[in-house]
PDB file of C-alpha atoms in Angstrom:
ATOM      1  CA  MET Y   2      -2.253  14.908   9.521  1.00 57.00           C
ATOM      2  CA  LEU Y   3      -0.589  13.042   6.694  1.00 76.00           C
ATOM      3  CA  PHE Y   4       1.056   9.662   7.284  1.00 84.00           C
ATOM      4  CA  GLY Y   5       2.580   7.216   4.875  1.00 95.00           C
ATOM      5  CA  HIS Y   6       4.975   4.427   3.980  1.00 97.00           C
ATOM      6  CA  ASN Y   7       7.138   3.631   0.964  1.00 97.00           C
ATOM      7  CA  SER Y   8       8.655   0.253   0.104  1.00 97.00           C
ATOM      8  CA  ASN Y   9      10.412  -1.304  -2.856  1.00 96.00           C
ATOM      9  CA  VAL Y  10       9.569  -4.885  -3.755  1.00 91.00           C
ATOM     10  CA  LYS Y  11      11.562  -6.919  -6.239  1.00 88.00           C
ATOM     11  CA  VAL Y  12       9.830  -9.800  -7.978  1.00 83.00           C
ATOM     12  CA  GLY Y  13      12.198 -11.627 -10.279  1.00 82.00           C
ATOM     13  CA  GLU Y  14      14.068  -8.802 -11.980  1.00 87.00           C
ATOM     14  CA  ILE Y  15      11.183  -6.324 -11.738  1.00 87.00           C
ATOM     15  CA  LEU Y  16      11.261  -3.608  -9.081  1.00 91.00           C
ATOM     16  CA  TYR Y  17       7.916  -2.295  -7.840  1.00 92.00           C
ATOM     17  CA  HIS Y  18       7.357   0.686  -5.568  1.00 96.00           C
ATOM     18  CA  VAL Y  19       4.541   0.470  -3.005  1.00 96.00           C
ATOM     19  CA  GLN Y  20       3.325   3.756  -1.545  1.00 97.00           C
ATOM     20  CA  THR Y  21       0.646   4.156   1.107  1.00 98.00           C
ATOM     21  CA  GLU Y  22      -0.566   7.505   2.396  1.00 97.00           C
ATOM     22  CA  ASP Y  23      -3.298   9.269   4.239  1.00 96.00           C
ATOM     23  CA  ARG Y  24      -4.875  11.725   1.795  1.00 94.00           C
ATOM     24  CA  GLY Y  25      -5.764  14.162   4.582  1.00 94.00           C
ATOM     25  CA  THR Y  26      -8.920  14.711   6.587  1.00 94.00           C
ATOM     26  CA  SER Y  27     -10.619  16.625   3.764  1.00 94.00           C
ATOM     27  CA  HIS Y  28     -10.610  13.365   1.767  1.00 95.00           C
ATOM     28  CA  ALA Y  29     -10.382  10.839   4.665  1.00 96.00           C
ATOM     29  CA  VAL Y  30      -8.891   8.100   2.470  1.00 97.00           C
ATOM     30  CA  ILE Y  31      -5.946   5.757   2.947  1.00 98.00           C
ATOM     31  CA  ASP Y  32      -4.500   5.197  -0.516  1.00 97.00           C
ATOM     32  CA  THR Y  33      -2.017   2.480  -1.515  1.00 97.00           C
ATOM     33  CA  MET Y  34      -0.543   2.409  -5.003  1.00 96.00           C
ATOM     34  CA  VAL Y  35       1.859  -0.022  -6.655  1.00 95.00           C
ATOM     35  CA  TYR Y  36       4.123   1.548  -9.279  1.00 95.00           C
ATOM     36  CA  HIS Y  37       6.450   0.155 -11.903  1.00 93.00           C
ATOM     37  CA  SER Y  38       8.440   2.523 -14.122  1.00 92.00           C
ATOM     38  CA  GLY Y  39       6.228   5.422 -13.034  1.00 92.00           C
ATOM     39  CA  ARG Y  40       2.947   3.674 -13.939  1.00 92.00           C
ATOM     40  CA  VAL Y  41       0.288   2.887 -11.373  1.00 93.00           C
ATOM     41  CA  LEU Y  42      -0.434  -0.835 -11.684  1.00 92.00           C
ATOM     42  CA  HIS Y  43      -2.623  -1.334  -8.616  1.00 92.00           C
ATOM     43  CA  ARG Y  44      -4.550   0.944  -6.296  1.00 95.00           C
ATOM     44  CA  ARG Y  45      -6.327   0.251  -3.015  1.00 96.00           C
ATOM     45  CA  ALA Y  46      -8.291   2.982  -1.231  1.00 97.00           C
ATOM     46  CA  ASN Y  47     -10.155   2.803   2.073  1.00 98.00           C
ATOM     47  CA  SER Y  48     -12.102   5.491   3.866  1.00 98.00           C
ATOM     48  CA  TYR Y  49     -11.395   6.482   7.438  1.00 97.00           C
ATOM     49  CA  SER Y  50     -14.300   8.881   7.810  1.00 97.00           C
ATOM     50  CA  ASP Y  51     -15.388   6.867  10.854  1.00 98.00           C
ATOM     51  CA  LEU Y  52     -12.334   8.274  12.692  1.00 97.00           C
ATOM     52  CA  LEU Y  53     -13.243  11.926  12.095  1.00 97.00           C
ATOM     53  CA  PRO Y  54     -12.789  14.271  13.775  1.00 96.00           C
ATOM     54  CA  LEU Y  55      -9.290  13.155  14.719  1.00 95.00           C
ATOM     55  CA  ASP Y  56      -8.111  13.343  18.303  1.00 95.00           C
ATOM     56  CA  GLY Y  57      -5.061  11.686  19.875  1.00 93.00           C
ATOM     57  CA  ALA Y  58      -6.547   8.188  20.056  1.00 96.00           C
ATOM     58  CA  ARG Y  59      -8.143   8.364  16.606  1.00 96.00           C
ATOM     59  CA  GLU Y  60      -4.936   9.695  15.094  1.00 95.00           C
ATOM     60  CA  GLN Y  61      -3.118   6.654  16.504  1.00 96.00           C
ATOM     61  CA  ALA Y  62      -5.831   4.397  15.051  1.00 97.00           C
ATOM     62  CA  LEU Y  63      -5.310   6.089  11.667  1.00 97.00           C
ATOM     63  CA  ARG Y  64      -1.548   5.510  11.843  1.00 96.00           C
ATOM     64  CA  GLU Y  65      -2.216   1.829  12.554  1.00 97.00           C
ATOM     65  CA  ARG Y  66      -4.650   1.539   9.631  1.00 98.00           C
ATOM     66  CA  VAL Y  67      -2.128   3.124   7.256  1.00 98.00           C
ATOM     67  CA  SER Y  68       0.554   0.686   8.428  1.00 98.00           C
ATOM     68  CA  THR Y  69      -1.802  -2.302   8.264  1.00 98.00           C
ATOM     69  CA  GLN Y  70      -2.950  -1.504   4.714  1.00 98.00           C
ATOM     70  CA  HIS Y  71       0.638  -1.016   3.527  1.00 98.00           C
ATOM     71  CA  GLN Y  72       1.767  -4.267   5.114  1.00 97.00           C
ATOM     72  CA  ALA Y  73      -1.219  -6.125   3.631  1.00 96.00           C
ATOM     73  CA  VAL Y  74      -0.153  -5.189   0.096  1.00 95.00           C
ATOM     74  CA  LEU Y  75       3.455  -6.207   0.840  1.00 95.00           C
ATOM     75  CA  ASP Y  76       2.213  -9.521   2.243  1.00 93.00           C
ATOM     76  CA  GLU Y  77       0.094 -10.125  -0.859  1.00 91.00           C
ATOM     77  CA  PHE Y  78       3.235  -9.684  -2.959  1.00 82.00           C
ATOM     78  CA  ALA Y  79       5.154 -12.091  -0.722  1.00 80.00           C
ATOM     79  CA  PHE Y  80       2.427 -14.748  -0.829  1.00 81.00           C
ATOM     80  CA  ARG Y  81       1.715 -14.213  -4.545  1.00 79.00           C
ATOM     81  CA  ARG Y  82      -1.852 -13.073  -3.948  1.00 82.00           C
ATOM     82  CA  LEU Y  83      -1.525  -9.742  -5.737  1.00 81.00           C
ATOM     83  CA  GLU Y  84      -1.418  -9.491  -9.507  1.00 75.00           C
ATOM     84  CA  VAL Y  85      -0.406  -6.136 -10.881  1.00 74.00           C
ATOM     85  CA  GLY Y  86      -1.137  -5.122 -14.419  1.00 61.00           C
ATOM     86  CA  ALA Y  87      -0.981  -8.028 -16.835  1.00 47.00           C
ATOM     87  CA  SER Y  88       1.963  -9.696 -15.120  1.00 52.00           C
ATOM     88  CA  LYS Y  89       1.719 -12.961 -13.239  1.00 49.00           C
ATOM     89  CA  PHE Y  90       4.716 -13.652 -11.068  1.00 46.00           C
ATOM     90  CA  SER Y  91       3.842 -16.738  -9.075  1.00 44.00           C
ATOM     91  CA  ARG Y  92       7.055 -18.529 -10.096  1.00 46.00           C
ATOM     92  CA  LEU Y  93       9.400 -15.565  -9.572  1.00 45.00           C
ATOM     93  CA  PRO Y  94      11.400 -15.036  -6.369  1.00 50.00           C
ATOM     94  CA  PHE Y  95      10.224 -12.264  -4.040  1.00 51.00           C
ATOM     95  CA  ARG Y  96      12.640  -9.855  -2.349  1.00 57.00           C
ATOM     96  CA  GLN Y  97      11.790  -6.860  -0.188  1.00 59.00           C
TER      97      GLN Y  97
END
């Protein structure tokens, strides 16, 4: 199963794209990437091999982990805890 989320986050005048996805059971990784102008500026990857093999309950747990990881990155943007690339945007307004 492949699950994922996509969000756009505007910080000041800069638009970032946040993408989180399950890389499939052959890789068993939840991958979140932050993009700006097609460049990956931040990446977070977490294994879910502890959920394999997937059944109904474990698949639901995977969906929740994907959502939680995606939301965590969005929250870090909102609370200015995530720096991407060389930019520091602590004084810029956040919009999602």
